[in-house]
PDB file of N, CA, C and O in Angstrom:
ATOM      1  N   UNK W   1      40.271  29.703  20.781  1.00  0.00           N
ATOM      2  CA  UNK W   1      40.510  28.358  21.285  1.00  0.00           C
ATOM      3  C   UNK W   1      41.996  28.217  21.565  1.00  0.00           C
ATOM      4  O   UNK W   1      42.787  28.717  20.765  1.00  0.00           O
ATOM      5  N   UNK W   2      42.561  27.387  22.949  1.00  0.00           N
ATOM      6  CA  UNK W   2      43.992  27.259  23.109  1.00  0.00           C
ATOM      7  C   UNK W   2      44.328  25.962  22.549  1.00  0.00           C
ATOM      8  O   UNK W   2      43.790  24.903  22.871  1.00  0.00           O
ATOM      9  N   UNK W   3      45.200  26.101  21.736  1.00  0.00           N
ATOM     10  CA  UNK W   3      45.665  24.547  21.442  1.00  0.00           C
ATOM     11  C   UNK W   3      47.149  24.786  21.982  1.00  0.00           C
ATOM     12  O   UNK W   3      47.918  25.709  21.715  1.00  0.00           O
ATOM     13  N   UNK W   4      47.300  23.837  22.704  1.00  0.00           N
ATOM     14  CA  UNK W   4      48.659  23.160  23.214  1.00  0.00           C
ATOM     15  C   UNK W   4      49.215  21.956  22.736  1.00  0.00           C
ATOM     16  O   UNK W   4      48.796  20.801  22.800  1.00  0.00           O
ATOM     17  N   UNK W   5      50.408  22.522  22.163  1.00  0.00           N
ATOM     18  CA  UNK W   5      51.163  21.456  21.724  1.00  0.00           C
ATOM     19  C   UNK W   5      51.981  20.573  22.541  1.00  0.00           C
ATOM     20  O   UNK W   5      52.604  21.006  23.510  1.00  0.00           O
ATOM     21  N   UNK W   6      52.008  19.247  22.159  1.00  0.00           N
ATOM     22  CA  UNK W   6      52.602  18.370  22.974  1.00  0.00           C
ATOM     23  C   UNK W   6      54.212  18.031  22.894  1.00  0.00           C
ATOM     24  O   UNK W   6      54.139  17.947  21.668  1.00  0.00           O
ATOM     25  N   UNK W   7      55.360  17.812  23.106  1.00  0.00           N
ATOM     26  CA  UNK W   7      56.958  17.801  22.890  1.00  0.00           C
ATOM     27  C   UNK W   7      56.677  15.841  22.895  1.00  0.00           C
ATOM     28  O   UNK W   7      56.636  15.266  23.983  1.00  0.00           O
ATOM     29  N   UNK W   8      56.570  15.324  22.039  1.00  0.00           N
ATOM     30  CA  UNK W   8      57.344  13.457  22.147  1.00  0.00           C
ATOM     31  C   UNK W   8      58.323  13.436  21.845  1.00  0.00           C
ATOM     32  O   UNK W   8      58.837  13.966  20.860  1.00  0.00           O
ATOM     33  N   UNK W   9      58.882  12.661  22.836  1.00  0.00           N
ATOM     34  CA  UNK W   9      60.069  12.343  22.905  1.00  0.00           C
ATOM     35  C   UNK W   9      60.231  11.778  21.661  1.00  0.00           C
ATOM     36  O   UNK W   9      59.269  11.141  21.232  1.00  0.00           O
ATOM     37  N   UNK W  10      61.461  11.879  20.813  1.00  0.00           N
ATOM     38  CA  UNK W  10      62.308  11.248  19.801  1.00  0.00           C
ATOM     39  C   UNK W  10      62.279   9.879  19.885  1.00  0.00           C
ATOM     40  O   UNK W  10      61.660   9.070  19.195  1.00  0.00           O
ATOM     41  N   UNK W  11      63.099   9.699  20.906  1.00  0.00           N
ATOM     42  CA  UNK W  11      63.137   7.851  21.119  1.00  0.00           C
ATOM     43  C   UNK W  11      62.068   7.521  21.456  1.00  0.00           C
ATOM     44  O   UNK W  11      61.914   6.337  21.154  1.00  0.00           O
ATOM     45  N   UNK W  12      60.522   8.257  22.316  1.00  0.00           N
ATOM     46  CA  UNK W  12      59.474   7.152  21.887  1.00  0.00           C
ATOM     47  C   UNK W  12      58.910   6.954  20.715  1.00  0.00           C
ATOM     48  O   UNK W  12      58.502   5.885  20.262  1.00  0.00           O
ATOM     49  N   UNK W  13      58.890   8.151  20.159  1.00  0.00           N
ATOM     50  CA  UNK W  13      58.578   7.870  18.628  1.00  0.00           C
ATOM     51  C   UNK W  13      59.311   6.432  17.749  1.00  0.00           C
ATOM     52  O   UNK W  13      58.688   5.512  17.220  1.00  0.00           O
ATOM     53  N   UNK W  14      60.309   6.560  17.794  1.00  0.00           N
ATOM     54  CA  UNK W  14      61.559   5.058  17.041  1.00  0.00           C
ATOM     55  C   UNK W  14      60.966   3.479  17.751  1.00  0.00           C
ATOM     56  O   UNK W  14      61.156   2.353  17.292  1.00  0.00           O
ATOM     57  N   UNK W  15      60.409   3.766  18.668  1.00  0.00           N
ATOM     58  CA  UNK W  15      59.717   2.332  19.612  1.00  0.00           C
ATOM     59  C   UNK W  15      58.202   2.403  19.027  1.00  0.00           C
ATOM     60  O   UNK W  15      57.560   1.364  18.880  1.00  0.00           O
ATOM     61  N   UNK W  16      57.713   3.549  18.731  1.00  0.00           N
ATOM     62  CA  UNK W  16      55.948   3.060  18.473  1.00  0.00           C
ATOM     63  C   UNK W  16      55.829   2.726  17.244  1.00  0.00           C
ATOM     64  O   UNK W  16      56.492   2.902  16.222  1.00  0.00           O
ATOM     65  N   UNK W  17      54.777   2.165  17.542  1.00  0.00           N
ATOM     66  CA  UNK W  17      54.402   1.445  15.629  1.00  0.00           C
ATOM     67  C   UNK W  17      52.890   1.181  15.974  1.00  0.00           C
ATOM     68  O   UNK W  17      52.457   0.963  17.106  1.00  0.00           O
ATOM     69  N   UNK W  18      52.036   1.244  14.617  1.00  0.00           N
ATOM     70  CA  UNK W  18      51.025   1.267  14.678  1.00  0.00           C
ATOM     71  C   UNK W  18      50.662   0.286  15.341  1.00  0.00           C
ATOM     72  O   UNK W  18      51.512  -0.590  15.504  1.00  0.00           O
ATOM     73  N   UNK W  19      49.349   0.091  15.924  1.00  0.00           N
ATOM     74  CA  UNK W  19      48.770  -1.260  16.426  1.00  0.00           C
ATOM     75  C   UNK W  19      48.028  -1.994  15.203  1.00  0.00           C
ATOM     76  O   UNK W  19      47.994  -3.215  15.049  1.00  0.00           O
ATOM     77  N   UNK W  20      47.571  -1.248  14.548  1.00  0.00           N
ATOM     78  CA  UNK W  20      46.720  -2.040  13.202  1.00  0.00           C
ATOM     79  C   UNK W  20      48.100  -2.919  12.409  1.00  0.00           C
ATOM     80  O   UNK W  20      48.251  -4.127  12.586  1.00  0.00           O
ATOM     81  N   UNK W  21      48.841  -2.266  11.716  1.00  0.00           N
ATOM     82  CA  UNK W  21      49.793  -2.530  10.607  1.00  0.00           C
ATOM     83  C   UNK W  21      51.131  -2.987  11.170  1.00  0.00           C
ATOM     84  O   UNK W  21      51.963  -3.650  10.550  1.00  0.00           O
ATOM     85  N   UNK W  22      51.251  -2.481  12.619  1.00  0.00           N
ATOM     86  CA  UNK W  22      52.695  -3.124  13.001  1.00  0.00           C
ATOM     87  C   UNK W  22      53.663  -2.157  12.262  1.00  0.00           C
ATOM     88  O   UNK W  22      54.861  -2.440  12.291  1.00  0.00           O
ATOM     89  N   UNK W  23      53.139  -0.727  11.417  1.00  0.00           N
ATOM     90  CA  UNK W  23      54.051  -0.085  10.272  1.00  0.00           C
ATOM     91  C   UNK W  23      54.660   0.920  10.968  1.00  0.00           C
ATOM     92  O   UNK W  23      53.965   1.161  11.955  1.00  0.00           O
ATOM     93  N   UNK W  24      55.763   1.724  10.922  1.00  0.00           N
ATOM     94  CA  UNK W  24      56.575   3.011  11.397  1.00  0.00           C
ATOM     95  C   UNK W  24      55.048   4.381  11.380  1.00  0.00           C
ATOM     96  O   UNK W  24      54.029   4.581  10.719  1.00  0.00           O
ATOM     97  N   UNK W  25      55.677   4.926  12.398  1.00  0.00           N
ATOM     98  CA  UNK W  25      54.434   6.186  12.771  1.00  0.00           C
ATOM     99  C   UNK W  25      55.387   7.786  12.022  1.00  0.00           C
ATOM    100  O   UNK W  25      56.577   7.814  11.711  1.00  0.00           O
ATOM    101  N   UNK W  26      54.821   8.433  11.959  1.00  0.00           N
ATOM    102  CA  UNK W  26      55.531   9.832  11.687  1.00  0.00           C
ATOM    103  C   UNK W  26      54.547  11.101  12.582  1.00  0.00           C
ATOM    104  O   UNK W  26      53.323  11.228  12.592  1.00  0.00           O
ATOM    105  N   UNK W  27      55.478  11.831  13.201  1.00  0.00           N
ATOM    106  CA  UNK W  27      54.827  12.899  13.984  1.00  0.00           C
ATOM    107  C   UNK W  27      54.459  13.854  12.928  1.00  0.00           C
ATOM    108  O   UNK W  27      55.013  14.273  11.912  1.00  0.00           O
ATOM    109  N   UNK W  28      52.795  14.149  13.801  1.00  0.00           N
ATOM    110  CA  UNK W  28      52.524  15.663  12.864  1.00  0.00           C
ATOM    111  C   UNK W  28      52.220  16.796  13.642  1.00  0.00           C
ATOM    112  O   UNK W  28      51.073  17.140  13.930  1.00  0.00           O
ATOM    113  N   UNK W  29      53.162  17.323  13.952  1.00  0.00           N
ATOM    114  CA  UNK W  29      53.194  18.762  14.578  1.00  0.00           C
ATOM    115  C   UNK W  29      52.080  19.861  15.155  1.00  0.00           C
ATOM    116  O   UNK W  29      51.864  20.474  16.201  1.00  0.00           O
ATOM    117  N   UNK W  30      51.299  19.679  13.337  1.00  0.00           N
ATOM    118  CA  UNK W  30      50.613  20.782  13.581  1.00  0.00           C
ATOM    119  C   UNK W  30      49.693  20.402  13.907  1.00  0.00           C
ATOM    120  O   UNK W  30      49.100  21.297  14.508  1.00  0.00           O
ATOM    121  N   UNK W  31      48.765  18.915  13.859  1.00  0.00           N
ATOM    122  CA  UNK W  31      48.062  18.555  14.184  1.00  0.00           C
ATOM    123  C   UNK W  31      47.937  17.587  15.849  1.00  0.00           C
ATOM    124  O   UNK W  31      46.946  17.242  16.492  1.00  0.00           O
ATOM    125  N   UNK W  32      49.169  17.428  16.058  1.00  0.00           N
ATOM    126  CA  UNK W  32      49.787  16.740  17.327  1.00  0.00           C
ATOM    127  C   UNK W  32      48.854  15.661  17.343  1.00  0.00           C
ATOM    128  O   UNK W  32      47.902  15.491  18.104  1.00  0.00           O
ATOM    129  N   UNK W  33      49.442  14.632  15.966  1.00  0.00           N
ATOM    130  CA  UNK W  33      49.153  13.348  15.884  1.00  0.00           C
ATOM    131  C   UNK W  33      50.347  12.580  15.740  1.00  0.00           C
ATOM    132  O   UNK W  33      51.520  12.955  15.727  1.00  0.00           O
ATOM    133  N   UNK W  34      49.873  11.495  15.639  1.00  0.00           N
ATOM    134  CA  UNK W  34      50.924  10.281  15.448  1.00  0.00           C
ATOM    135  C   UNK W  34      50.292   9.676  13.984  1.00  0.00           C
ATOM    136  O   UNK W  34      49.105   9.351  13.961  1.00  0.00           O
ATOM    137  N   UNK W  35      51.010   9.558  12.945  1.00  0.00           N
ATOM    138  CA  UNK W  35      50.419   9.192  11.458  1.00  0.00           C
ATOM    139  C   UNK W  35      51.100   7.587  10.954  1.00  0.00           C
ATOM    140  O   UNK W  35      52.246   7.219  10.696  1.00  0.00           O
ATOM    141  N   UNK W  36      49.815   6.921  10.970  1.00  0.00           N
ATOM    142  CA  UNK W  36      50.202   5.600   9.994  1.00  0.00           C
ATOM    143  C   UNK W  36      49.635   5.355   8.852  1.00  0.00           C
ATOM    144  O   UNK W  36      48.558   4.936   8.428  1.00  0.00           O
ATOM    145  N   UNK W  37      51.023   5.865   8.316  1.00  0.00           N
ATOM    146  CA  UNK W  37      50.456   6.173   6.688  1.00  0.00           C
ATOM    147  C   UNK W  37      50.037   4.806   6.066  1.00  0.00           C
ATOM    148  O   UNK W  37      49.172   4.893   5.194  1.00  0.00           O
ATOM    149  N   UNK W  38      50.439   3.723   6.324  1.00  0.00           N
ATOM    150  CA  UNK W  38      49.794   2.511   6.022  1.00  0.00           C
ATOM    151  C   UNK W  38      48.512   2.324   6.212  1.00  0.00           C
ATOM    152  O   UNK W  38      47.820   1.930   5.274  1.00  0.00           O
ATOM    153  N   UNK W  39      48.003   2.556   7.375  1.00  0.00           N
ATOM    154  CA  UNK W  39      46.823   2.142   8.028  1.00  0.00           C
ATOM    155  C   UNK W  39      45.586   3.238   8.242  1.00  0.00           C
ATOM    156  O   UNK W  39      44.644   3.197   9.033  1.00  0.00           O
ATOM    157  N   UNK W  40      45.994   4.375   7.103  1.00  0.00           N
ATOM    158  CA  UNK W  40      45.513   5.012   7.158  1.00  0.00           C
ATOM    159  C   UNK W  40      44.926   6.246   8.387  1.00  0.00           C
ATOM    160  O   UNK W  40      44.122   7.123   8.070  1.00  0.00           O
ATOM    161  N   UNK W  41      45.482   6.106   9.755  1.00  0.00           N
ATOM    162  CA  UNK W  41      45.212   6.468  10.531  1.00  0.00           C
ATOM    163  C   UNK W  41      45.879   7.685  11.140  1.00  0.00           C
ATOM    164  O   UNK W  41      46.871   8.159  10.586  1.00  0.00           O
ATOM    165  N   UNK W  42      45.281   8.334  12.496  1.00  0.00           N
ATOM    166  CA  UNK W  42      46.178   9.296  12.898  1.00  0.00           C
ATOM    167  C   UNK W  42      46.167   8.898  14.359  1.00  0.00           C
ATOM    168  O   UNK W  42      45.963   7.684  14.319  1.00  0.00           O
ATOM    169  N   UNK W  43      46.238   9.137  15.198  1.00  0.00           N
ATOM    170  CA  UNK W  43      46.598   8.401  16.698  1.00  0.00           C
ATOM    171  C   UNK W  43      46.592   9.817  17.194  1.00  0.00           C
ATOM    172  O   UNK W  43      47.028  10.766  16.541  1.00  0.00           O
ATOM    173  N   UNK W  44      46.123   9.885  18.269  1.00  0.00           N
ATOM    174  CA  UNK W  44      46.039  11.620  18.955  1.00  0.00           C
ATOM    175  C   UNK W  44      46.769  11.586  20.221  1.00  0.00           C
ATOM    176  O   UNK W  44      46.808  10.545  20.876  1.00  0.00           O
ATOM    177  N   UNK W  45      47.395  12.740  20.639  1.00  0.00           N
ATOM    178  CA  UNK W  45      48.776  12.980  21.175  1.00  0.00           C
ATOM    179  C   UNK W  45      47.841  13.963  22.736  1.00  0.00           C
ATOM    180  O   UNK W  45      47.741  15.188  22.656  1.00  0.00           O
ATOM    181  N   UNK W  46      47.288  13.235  23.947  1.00  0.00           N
ATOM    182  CA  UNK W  46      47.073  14.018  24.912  1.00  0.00           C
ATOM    183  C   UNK W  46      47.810  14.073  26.035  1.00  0.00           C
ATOM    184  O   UNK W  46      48.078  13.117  26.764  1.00  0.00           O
ATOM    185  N   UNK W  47      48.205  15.429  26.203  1.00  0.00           N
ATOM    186  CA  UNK W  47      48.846  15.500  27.431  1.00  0.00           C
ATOM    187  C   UNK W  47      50.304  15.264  27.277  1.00  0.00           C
ATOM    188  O   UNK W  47      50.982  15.330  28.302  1.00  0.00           O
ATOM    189  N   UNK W  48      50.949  14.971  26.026  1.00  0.00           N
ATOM    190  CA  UNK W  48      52.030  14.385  25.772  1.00  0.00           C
ATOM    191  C   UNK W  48      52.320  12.833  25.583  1.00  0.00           C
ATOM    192  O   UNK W  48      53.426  12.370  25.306  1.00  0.00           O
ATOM    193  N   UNK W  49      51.006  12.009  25.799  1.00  0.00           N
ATOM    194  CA  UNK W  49      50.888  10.857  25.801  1.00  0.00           C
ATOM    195  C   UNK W  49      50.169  10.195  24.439  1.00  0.00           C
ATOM    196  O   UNK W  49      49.038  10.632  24.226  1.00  0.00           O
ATOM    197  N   UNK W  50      50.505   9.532  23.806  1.00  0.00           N
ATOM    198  CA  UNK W  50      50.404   8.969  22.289  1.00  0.00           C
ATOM    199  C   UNK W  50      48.805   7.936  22.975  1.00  0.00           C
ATOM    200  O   UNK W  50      48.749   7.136  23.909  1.00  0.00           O
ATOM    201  N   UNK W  51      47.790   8.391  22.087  1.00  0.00           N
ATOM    202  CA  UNK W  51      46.427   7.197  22.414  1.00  0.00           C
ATOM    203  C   UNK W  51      46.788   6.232  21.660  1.00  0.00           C
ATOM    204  O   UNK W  51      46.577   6.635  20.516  1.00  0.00           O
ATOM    205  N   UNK W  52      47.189   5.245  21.620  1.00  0.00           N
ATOM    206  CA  UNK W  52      47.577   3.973  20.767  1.00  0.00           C
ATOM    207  C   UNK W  52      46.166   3.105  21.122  1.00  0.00           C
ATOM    208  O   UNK W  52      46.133   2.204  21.960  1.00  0.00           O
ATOM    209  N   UNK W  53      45.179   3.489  20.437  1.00  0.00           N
ATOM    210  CA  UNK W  53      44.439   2.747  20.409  1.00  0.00           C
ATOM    211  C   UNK W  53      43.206   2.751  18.924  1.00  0.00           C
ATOM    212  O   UNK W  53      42.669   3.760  18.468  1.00  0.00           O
ATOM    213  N   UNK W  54      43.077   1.769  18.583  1.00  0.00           N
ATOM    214  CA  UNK W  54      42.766   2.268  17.185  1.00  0.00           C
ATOM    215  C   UNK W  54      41.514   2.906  17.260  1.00  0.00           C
ATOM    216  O   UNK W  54      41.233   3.767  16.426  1.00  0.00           O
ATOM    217  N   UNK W  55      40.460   2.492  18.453  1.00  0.00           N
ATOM    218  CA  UNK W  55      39.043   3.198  19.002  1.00  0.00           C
ATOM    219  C   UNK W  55      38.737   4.435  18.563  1.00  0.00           C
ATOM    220  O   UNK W  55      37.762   5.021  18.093  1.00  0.00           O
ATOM    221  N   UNK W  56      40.643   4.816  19.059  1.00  0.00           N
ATOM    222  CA  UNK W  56      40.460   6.347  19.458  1.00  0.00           C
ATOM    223  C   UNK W  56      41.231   7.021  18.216  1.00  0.00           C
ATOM    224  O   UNK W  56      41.303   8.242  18.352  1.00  0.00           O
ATOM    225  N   UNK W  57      41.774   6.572  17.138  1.00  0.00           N
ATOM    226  CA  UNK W  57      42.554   6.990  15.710  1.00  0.00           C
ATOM    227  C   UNK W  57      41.739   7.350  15.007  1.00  0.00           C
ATOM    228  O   UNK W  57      40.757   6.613  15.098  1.00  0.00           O
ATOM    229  N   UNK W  58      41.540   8.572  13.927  1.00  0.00           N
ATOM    230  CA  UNK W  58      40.875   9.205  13.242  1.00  0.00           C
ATOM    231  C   UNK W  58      41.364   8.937  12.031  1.00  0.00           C
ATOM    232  O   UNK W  58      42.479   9.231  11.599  1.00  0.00           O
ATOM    233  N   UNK W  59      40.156   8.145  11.282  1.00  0.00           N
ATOM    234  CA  UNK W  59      40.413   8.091   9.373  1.00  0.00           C
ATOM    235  C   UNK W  59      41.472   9.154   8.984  1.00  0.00           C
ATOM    236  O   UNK W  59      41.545  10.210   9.613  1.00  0.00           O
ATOM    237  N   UNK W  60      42.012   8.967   8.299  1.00  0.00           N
ATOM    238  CA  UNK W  60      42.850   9.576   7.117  1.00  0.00           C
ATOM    239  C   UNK W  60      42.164   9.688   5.611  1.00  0.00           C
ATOM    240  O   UNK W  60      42.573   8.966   4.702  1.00  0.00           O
ATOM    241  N   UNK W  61      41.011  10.714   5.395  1.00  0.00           N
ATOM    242  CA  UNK W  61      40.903  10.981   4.007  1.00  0.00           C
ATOM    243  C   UNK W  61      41.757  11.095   2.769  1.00  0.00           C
ATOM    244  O   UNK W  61      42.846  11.668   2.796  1.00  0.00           O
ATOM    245  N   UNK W  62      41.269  10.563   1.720  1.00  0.00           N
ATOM    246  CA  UNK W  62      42.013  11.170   0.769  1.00  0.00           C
ATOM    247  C   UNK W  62      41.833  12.565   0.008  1.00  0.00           C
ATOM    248  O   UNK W  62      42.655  12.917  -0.839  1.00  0.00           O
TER     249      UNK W  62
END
């Protein structure tokens, strides 16, 4: 399987914030998500473009 990783920009990262919590996001690399550790969520990164939509955010197990 090819997985391609996506490059986000720095400064869009410092502008996004979750849509649920309104809380700071943290990039995850290996998974090429966007993580709100508040809100439990992960936000998925296609094409280089952040899905900010909570529809489309995948639970965060513990």
């Amino acid at each position: 399987m090819d997985i391609t990783v996506s490059k986000v920009d720095p400064k869009l990262l410092e502008l996004l914030v979750c849509p649920l919590t309104k809380g700071r996001l943290s990039y995850d690399r290996e998974k090429n998500e966007l993580i709100s550790e508040k809100g439990r969520l992960a936000y998925p990164i296609r094409d280089g473009i952040p899905i900010m939509l909570i529809s489309e955010a995948r639970r965060i197990e513990d």
